[in-house]
Coordinates of C-alpha atoms and ligand atoms in Angstrom, one line a residue:
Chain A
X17 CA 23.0 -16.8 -15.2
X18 CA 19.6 -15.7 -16.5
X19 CA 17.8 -18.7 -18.7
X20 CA 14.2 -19.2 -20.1
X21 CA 13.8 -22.5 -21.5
X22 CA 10.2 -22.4 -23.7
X23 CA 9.1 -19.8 -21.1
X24 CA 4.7 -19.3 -22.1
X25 CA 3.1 -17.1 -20.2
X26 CA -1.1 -16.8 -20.9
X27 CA -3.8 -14.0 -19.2
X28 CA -6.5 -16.1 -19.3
X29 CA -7.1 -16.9 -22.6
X30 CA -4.3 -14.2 -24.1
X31 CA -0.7 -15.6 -24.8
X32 CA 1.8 -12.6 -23.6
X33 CA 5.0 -14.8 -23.6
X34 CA 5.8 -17.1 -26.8
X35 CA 7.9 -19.8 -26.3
X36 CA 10.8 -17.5 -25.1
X37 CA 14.4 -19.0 -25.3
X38 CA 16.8 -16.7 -23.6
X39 CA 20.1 -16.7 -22.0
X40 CA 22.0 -13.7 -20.4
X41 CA 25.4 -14.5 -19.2
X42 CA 26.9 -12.7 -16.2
X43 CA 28.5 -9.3 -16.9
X44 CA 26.4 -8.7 -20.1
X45 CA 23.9 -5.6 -20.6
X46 CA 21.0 -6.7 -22.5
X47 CA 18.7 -4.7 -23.7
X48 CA 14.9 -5.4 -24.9
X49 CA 12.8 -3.5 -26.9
X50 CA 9.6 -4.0 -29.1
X51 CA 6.5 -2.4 -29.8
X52 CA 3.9 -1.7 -26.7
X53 CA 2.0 -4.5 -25.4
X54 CA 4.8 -6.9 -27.2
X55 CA 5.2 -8.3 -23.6
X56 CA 8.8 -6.7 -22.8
X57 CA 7.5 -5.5 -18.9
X58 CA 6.2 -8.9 -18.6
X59 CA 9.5 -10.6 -19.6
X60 CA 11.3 -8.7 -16.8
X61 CA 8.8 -9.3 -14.4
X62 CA 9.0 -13.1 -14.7
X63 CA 12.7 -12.8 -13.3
X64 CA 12.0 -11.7 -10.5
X65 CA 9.0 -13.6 -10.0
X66 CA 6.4 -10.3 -10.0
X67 CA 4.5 -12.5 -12.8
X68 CA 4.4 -16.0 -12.9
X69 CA 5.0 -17.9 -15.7
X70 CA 2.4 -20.3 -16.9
X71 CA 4.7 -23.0 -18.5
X72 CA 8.5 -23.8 -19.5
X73 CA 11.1 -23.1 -17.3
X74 CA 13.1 -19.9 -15.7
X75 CA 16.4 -20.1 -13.7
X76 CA 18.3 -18.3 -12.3
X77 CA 22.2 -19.2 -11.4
X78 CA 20.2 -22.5 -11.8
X79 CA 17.9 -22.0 -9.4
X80 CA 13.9 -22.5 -10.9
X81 CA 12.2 -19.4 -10.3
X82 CA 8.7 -20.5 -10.2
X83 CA 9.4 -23.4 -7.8
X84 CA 7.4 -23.6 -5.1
X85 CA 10.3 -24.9 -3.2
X86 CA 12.2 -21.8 -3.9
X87 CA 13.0 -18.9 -1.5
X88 CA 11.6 -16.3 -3.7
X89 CA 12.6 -13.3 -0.9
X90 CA 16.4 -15.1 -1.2
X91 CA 16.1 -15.0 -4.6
X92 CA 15.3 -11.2 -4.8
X93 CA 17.7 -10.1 -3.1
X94 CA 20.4 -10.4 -5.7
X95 CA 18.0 -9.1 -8.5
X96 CA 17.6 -5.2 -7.9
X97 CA 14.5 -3.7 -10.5
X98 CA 14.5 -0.4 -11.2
X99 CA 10.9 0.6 -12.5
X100 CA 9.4 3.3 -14.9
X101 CA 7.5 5.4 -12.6
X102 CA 10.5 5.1 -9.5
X103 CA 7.8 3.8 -6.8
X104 CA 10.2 5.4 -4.1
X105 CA 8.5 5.1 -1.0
X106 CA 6.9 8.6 -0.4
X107 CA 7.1 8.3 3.6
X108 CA 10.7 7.7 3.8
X109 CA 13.6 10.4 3.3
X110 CA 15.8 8.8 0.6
X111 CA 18.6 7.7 3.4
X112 CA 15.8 5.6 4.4
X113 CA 14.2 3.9 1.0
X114 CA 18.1 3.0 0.1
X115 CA 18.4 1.6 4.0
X116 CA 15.1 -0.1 4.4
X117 CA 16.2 -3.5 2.6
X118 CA 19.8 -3.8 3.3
X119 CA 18.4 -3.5 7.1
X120 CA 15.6 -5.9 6.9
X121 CA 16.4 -8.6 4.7
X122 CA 20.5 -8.6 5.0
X123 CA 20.2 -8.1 8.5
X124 CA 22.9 -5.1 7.9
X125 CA 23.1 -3.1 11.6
X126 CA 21.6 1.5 11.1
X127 CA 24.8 2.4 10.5
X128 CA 26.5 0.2 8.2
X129 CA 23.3 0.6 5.6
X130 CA 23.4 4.2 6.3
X131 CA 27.4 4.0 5.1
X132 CA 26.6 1.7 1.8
X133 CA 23.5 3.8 1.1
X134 CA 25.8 7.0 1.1
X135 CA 28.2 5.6 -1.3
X136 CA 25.5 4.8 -3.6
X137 CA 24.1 8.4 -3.6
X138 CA 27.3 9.5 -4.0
X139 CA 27.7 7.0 -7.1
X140 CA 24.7 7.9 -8.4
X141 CA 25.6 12.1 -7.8
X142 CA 23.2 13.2 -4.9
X143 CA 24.6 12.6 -1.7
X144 CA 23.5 16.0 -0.7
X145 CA 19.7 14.5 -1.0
X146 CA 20.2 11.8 1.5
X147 CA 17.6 13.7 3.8
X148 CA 15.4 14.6 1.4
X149 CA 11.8 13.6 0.9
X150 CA 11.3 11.4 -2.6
X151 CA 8.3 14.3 -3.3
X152 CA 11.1 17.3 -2.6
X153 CA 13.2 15.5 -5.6
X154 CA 12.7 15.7 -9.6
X155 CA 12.1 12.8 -11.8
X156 CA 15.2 12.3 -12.3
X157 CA 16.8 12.5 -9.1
X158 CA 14.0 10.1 -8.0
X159 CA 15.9 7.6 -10.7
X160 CA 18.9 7.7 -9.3
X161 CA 17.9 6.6 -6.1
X162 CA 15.8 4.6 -6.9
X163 CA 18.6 2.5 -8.6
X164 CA 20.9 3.5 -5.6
X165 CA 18.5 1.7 -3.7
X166 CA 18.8 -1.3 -6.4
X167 CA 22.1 -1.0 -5.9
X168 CA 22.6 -0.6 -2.3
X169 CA 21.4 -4.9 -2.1
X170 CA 24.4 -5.2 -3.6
X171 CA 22.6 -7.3 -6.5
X172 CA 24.3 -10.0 -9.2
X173 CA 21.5 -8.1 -11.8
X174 CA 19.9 -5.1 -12.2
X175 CA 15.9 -5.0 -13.9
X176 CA 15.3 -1.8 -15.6
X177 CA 12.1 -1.0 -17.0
X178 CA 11.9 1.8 -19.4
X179 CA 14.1 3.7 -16.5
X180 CA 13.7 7.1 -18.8
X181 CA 10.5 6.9 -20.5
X182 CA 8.6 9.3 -17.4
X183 CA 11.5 11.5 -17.4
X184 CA 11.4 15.1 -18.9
X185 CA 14.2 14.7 -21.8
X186 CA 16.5 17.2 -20.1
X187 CA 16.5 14.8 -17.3
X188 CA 17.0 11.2 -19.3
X189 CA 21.2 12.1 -20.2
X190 CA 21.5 12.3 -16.1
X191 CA 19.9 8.9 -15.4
X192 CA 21.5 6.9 -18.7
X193 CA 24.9 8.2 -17.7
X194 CA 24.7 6.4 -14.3
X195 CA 23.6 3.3 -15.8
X196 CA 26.4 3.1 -18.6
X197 CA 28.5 3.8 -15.9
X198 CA 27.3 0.5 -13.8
X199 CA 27.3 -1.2 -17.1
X200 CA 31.0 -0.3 -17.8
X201 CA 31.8 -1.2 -14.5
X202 CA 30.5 -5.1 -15.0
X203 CA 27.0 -5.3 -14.0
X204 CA 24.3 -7.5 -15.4
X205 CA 21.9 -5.3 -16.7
X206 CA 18.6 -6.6 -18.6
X207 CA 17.1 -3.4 -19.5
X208 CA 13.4 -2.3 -21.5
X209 CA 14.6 0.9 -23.1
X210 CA 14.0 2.3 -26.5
X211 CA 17.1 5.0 -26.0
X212 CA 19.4 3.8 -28.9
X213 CA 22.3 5.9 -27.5
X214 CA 22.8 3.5 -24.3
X215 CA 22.2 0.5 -26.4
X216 CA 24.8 1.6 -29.0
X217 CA 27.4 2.2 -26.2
X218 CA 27.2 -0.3 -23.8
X219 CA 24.2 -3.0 -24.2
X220 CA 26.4 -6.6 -25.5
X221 CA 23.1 -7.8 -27.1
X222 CA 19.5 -6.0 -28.0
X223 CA 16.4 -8.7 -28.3
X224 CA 13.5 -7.4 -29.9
X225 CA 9.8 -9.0 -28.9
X226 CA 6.9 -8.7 -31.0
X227 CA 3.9 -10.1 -29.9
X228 CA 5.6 -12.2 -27.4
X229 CA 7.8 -13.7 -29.6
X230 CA 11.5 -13.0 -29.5
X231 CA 12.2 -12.0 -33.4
X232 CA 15.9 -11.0 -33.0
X233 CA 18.7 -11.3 -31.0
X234 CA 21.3 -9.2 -32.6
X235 CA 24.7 -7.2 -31.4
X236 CA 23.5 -3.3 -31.8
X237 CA 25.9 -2.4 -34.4
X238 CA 24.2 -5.3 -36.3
X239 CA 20.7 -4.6 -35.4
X240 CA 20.0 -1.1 -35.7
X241 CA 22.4 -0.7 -38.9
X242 CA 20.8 -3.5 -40.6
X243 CA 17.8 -5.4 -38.6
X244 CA 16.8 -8.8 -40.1
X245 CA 13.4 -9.3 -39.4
X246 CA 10.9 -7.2 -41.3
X247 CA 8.6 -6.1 -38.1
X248 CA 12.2 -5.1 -36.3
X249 CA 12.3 -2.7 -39.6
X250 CA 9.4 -1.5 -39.3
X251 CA 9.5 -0.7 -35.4
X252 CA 12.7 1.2 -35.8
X253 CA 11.2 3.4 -38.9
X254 CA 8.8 3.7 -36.7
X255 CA 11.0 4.9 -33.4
X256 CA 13.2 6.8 -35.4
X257 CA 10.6 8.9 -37.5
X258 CA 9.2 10.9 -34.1
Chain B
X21 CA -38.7 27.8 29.1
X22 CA -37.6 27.1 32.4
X23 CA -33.9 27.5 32.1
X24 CA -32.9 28.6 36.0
X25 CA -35.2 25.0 37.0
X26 CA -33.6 23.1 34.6
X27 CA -30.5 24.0 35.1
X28 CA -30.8 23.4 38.6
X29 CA -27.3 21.8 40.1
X30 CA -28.9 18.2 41.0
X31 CA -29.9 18.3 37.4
X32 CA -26.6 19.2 35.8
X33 CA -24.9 16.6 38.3
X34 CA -27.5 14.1 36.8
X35 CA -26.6 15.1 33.2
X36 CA -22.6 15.0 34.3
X37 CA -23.2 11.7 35.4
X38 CA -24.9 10.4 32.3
X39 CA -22.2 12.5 30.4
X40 CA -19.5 10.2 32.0
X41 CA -21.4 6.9 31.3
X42 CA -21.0 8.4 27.1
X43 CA -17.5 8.9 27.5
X44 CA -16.8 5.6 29.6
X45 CA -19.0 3.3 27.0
X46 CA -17.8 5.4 23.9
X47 CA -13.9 5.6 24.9
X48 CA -14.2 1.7 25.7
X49 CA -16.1 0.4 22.7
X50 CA -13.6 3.0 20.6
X51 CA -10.6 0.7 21.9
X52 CA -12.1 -2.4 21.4
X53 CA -13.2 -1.4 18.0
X54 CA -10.4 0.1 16.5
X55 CA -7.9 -3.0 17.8
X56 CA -10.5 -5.9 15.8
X57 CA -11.5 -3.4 13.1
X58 CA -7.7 -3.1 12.4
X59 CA -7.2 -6.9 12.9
X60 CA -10.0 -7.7 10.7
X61 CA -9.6 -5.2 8.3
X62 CA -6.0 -6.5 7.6
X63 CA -6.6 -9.6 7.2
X64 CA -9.3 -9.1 4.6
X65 CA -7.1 -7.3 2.7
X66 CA -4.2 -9.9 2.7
X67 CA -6.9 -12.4 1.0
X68 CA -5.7 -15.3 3.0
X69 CA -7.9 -18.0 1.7
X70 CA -10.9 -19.0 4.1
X71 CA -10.4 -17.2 6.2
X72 CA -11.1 -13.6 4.5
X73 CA -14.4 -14.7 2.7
X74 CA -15.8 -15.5 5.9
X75 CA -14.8 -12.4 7.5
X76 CA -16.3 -10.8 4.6
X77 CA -19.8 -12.4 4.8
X78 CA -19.3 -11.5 8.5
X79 CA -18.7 -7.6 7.9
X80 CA -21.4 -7.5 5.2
X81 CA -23.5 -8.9 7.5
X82 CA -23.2 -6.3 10.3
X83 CA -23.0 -3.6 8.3
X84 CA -26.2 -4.3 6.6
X85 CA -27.9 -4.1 10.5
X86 CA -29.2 -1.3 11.7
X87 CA -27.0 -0.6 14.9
X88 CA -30.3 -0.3 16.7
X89 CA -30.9 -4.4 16.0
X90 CA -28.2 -5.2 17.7
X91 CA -28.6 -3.3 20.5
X92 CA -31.8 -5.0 21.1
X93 CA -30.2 -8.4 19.8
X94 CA -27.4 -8.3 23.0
X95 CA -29.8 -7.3 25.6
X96 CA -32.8 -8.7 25.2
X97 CA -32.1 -11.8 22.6
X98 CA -28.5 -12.6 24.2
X99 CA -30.3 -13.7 27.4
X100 CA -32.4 -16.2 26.0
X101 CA -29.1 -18.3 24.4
X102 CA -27.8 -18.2 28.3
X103 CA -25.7 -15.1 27.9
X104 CA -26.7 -11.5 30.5
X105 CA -24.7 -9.0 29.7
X106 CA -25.2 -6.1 32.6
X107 CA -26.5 -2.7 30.3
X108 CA -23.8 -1.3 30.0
X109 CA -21.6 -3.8 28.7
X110 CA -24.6 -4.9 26.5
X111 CA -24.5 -1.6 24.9
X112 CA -20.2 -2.0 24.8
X113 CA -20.8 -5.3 22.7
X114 CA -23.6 -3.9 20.7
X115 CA -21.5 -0.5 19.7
X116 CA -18.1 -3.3 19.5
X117 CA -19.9 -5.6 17.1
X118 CA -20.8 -2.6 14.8
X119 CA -18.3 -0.6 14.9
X120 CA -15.6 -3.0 14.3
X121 CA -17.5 -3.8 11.6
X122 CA -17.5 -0.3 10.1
X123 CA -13.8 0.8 10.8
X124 CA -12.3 -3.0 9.1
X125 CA -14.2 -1.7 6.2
X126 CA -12.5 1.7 6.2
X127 CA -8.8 0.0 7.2
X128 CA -9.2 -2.2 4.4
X129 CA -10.2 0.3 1.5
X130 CA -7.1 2.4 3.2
X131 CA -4.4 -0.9 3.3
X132 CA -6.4 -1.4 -0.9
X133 CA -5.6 2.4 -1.3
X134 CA -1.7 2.1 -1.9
X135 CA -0.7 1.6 -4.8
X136 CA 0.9 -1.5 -6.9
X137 CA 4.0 -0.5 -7.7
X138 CA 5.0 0.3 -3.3
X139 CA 4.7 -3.0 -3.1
X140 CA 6.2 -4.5 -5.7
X141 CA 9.3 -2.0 -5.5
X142 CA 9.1 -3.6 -1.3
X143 CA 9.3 -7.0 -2.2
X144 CA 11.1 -7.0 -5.7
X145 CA 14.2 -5.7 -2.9
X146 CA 13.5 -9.1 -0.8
X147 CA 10.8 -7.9 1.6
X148 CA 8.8 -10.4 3.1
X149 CA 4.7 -9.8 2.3
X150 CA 4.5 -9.0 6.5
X151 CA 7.7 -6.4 6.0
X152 CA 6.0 -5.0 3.3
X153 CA 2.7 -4.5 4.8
X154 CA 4.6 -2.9 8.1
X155 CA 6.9 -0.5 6.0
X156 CA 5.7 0.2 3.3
X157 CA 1.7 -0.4 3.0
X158 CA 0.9 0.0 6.4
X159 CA 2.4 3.8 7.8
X160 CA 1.5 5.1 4.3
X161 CA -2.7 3.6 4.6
X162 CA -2.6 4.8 7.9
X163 CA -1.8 8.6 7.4
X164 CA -5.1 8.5 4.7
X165 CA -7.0 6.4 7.1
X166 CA -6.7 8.9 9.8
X167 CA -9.8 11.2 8.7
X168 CA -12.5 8.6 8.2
X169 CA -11.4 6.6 11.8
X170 CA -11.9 10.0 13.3
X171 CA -14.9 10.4 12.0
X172 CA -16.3 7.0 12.7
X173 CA -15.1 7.5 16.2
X174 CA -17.4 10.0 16.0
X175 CA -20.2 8.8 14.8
X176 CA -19.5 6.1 17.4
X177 CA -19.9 9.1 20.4
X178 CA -22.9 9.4 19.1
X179 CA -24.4 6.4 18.8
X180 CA -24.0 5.5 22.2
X181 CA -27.3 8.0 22.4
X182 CA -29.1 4.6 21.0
X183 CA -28.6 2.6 23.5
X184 CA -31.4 5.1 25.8
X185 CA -33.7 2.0 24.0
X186 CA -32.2 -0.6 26.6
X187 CA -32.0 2.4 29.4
X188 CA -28.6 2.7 29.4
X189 CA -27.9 5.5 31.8
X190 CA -26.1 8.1 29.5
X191 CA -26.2 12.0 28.7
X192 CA -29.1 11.5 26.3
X193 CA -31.2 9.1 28.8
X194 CA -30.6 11.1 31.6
X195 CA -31.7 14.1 30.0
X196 CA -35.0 12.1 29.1
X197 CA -35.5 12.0 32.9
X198 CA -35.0 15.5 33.8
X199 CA -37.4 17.1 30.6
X200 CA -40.2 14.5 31.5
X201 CA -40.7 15.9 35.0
X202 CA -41.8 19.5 33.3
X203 CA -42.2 20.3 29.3
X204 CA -40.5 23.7 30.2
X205 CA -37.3 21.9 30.8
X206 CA -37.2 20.1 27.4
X207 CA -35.7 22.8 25.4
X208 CA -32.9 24.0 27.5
X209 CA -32.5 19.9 28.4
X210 CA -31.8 19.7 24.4
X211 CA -29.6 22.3 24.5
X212 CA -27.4 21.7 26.8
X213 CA -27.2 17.6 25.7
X214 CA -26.9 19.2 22.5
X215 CA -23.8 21.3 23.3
X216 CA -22.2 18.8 25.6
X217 CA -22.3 16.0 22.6
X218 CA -20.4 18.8 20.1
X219 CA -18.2 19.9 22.7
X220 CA -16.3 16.3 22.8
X221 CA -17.0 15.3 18.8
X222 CA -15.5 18.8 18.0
X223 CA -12.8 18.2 20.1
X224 CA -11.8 14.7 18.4
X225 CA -12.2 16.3 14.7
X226 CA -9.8 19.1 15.7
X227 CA -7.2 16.3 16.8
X228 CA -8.0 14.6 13.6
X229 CA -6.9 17.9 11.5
X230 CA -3.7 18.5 14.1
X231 CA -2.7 15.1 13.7
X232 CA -3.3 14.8 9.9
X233 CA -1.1 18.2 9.4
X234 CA 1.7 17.1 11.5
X235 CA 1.7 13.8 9.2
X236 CA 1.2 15.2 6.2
Ligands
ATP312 N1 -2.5 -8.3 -15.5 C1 -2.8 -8.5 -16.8 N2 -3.9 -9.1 -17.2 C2 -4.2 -9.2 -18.5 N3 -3.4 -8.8 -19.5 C3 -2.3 -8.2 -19.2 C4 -1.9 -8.0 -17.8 N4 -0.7 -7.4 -17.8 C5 -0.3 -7.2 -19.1 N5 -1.3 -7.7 -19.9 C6 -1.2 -7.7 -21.4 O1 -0.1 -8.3 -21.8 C7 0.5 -7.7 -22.9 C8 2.0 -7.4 -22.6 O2 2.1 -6.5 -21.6 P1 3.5 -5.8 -21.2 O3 3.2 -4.8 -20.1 O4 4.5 -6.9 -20.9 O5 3.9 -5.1 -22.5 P2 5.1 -4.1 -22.8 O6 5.8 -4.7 -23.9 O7 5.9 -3.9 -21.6 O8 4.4 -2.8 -23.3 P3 4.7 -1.3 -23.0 O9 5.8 -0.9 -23.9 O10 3.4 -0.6 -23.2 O11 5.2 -1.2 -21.5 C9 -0.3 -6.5 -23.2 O12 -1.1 -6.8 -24.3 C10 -1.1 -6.3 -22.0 O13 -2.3 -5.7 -22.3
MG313 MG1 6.1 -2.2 -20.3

């Protein structure tokens, strides 16, 4: 559902994406990783259209994402993102960043996106923070409603960019569990995430970017056991000696 | 120092009277300010094409005046192109002009104060860039943008004192009249126009702080 077709992608004069050929299928969990600055944020960001790309083409479900004649806001609303630092909306009790979209853009009526944005805090195990302020929550509780709010546009993908990497590690097991349980239960998931664990268990596929080149696409088992390209070697000696 | 003859009622009547022509010009040009400051602030933030860079030259321009120049400029140069403005609404347009001027540059750095990532976690979920700017960019700029309106409001207040240089009749201008009939009056005159001008501005910075703790 997800396809880049010789997607480049230039700063100026700086080349971030490399001829990027990619196709994630509906129901898959794919997960990038790559050395920093490899161009893995920008990859994601290109789905959803918070980057442009410069050349090649990017559809989703067939539609081009960079088309001027596209309905970007449509577009969105079946792509939830999760992002690394939560960016929950600091004036708003969570009840109300989970309600905020399903109200606007769906159109949903106060009570029916209060209902669905219960269920998803329940999903995601804090129901009891509905009123809560996102400041009064930790990092990790942020997380999980930040992808309850994801979740609560009832999306055909989820974008997750390095969903742990800000978290204290007692608080990463808590925010990982929820999303192998959304993976287990069928979602589309293209996820930045350098936790082996989650890719072991439930990603279908890991791609690893260097330098804004896709260098592998490989099954986990296959890729971490026994990686084929000398830099994906290197950069998990690297993420496994520290 | 004369205090009992220049306090005498007819003066403080006088000064009342000029007092109420402050409020009345301030409390107007605060209105009219705040509504195209906030109009022109947001749209130079939202970078629509044209017409931001204009509006930008525009503010520069202003801001760059001494408040005092356009004072002058509406009364006595405003005339000349066919337009008479009666005092006191010259001295509304003049403070308008300015002030706008001043508090789009404050909504603006407020609207450029949040951050990246509220907006792109607002429109990544479908928000429109107007939604956005309502929800989510909007009520959180405003709750930092309350302390330096207040205090432009303020400065505002006071400014109205400059507009004595087209003889609008207000606190400070009034109180020139009553200290010129004797130098004895002058400092309790000061004093009192003195006390009268903190009275309101320390009233409006203690809103500011109520309001500011109630938001935060
Ligand atoms: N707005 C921008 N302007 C110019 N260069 C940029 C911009 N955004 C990113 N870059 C550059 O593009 C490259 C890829 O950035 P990107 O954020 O996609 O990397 P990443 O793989 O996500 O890295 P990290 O692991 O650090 O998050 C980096 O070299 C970065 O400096
Ligand atoms: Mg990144």
């Amino acid at each position: 559902m997800i396809e880049f077709k010789g997607v480049n992608k230039y700063y100026g004069d700086f080349q971030v994406l490399k001829d990027i050929n990619l196709s994630i299928n509906k129901g898959e969990v794919v997960v990038i990783i790559g050395p920093s600055g490899s161009g893995k944020s920008t990859m994601l960001r290109c789905i959803n259209h918070l980057e442009t790309i410069t050349e090649g083409e990017l559809t989703i479900n067939g539609t081009l994402v960079a088309d001027k004649k596209t309905d970007i806001n449509k577009l969105r609303r079946n792509i939830g993102m999760v992002f690394q630092h939560f960016h929950l909306y600091p004036h708003k009790t969570v009840l109300e960043n989970i309600t905020l979209a399903p109200k606007k853009v769906l159109g949903k009526s106060e009570n029916e996106a209060k209902e669905t944005a219960r269920y998803y805090l329940d999903k995601v195990g804090i129901a009891e923070k509905a009123d809560a302020y996102p400041s009064q929550l930790s990092g990790g509780q942020q997380q999980r409603v930040a992808i309850a709010r994801g979740l609560a546009m009832n999306p055909e993908v989820m974008l997750f960019d390095e969903p742990t990497s800000a978290l204290d590690p007692e608080m990463i097991g808590e925010v990982l569990d929820v999303m192998k349980a959304l993976a287990k239960e069928g979602m589309t998931m293209v996820v930045v995430t350098h936790e082996m664990g989650f890719a072991k268990e439930v990603a279908d596929r890991i791609v690893f970017i260097d330098q804004g080149q896709i260098l592998e696409e490989a099954t986990p088992a296959e890729f971490y056991a026994n990686p084929r390209e000398e830099r994906a070697k290197l950069f998990l000696s690297r993420i496994l000696n520290h | 120092m004369d205090f009992i003859g220049a306090y005498a009622p007819d003066h403080l009547t006088f000064l009342l009277k000029g007092f109420w022509v402050t409020l009345k010009v301030a409390f107007i040009s605060i209105i009219l300010s705040f509504i195209i400051g906030a109009i022109v602030g947001t749209l130079r933030y939202a970078a629509i094409p044209i017409v931001s860079r204009v509006l930008a030259v525009v503010v520069e321009t202003i801001r760059n005046l001494p408040l005092l120049l356009i004072i002058f400029f509406t009364y006595f140069a405003l005339p000349e192109i066919g337009i008479n403005l009666e005092i006191t609404y010259a001295a509304i347009a003049a403070l308008t002009v300015f002030e706008s001027a001043m508090l789009s540059e404050v909504i603006r750095s407020g609207l450029k104060s949040i951050e990246k990532g509220q907006i792109e976690a607002a429109r990544s979920s479908g928000l429109t860039y107007v939604q956005t700017l309502q929800h989510i960019v909007m009520p959180q700029a405003l709750k930092r943008m309350v302390p330096p309106i207040v205090s432009q409001f303020i400065s505002l207040l006071k400014d109205t004192s400059l507009a004595v240089v087209i003889a609008l009749p207000d606190l400070m201008h009034n109180g020139q009249i009553i200290y010129a009939q004797k130098d004895s009056y002058i400092i309790p005159i000061f004093l009192i126009v003195a006390i009268m001008y903190f009275i309101v501005n320390y009233c409006l910075s203690q809103i500011a702080r109520r309001l500011e703790v109630k938001r935060a």
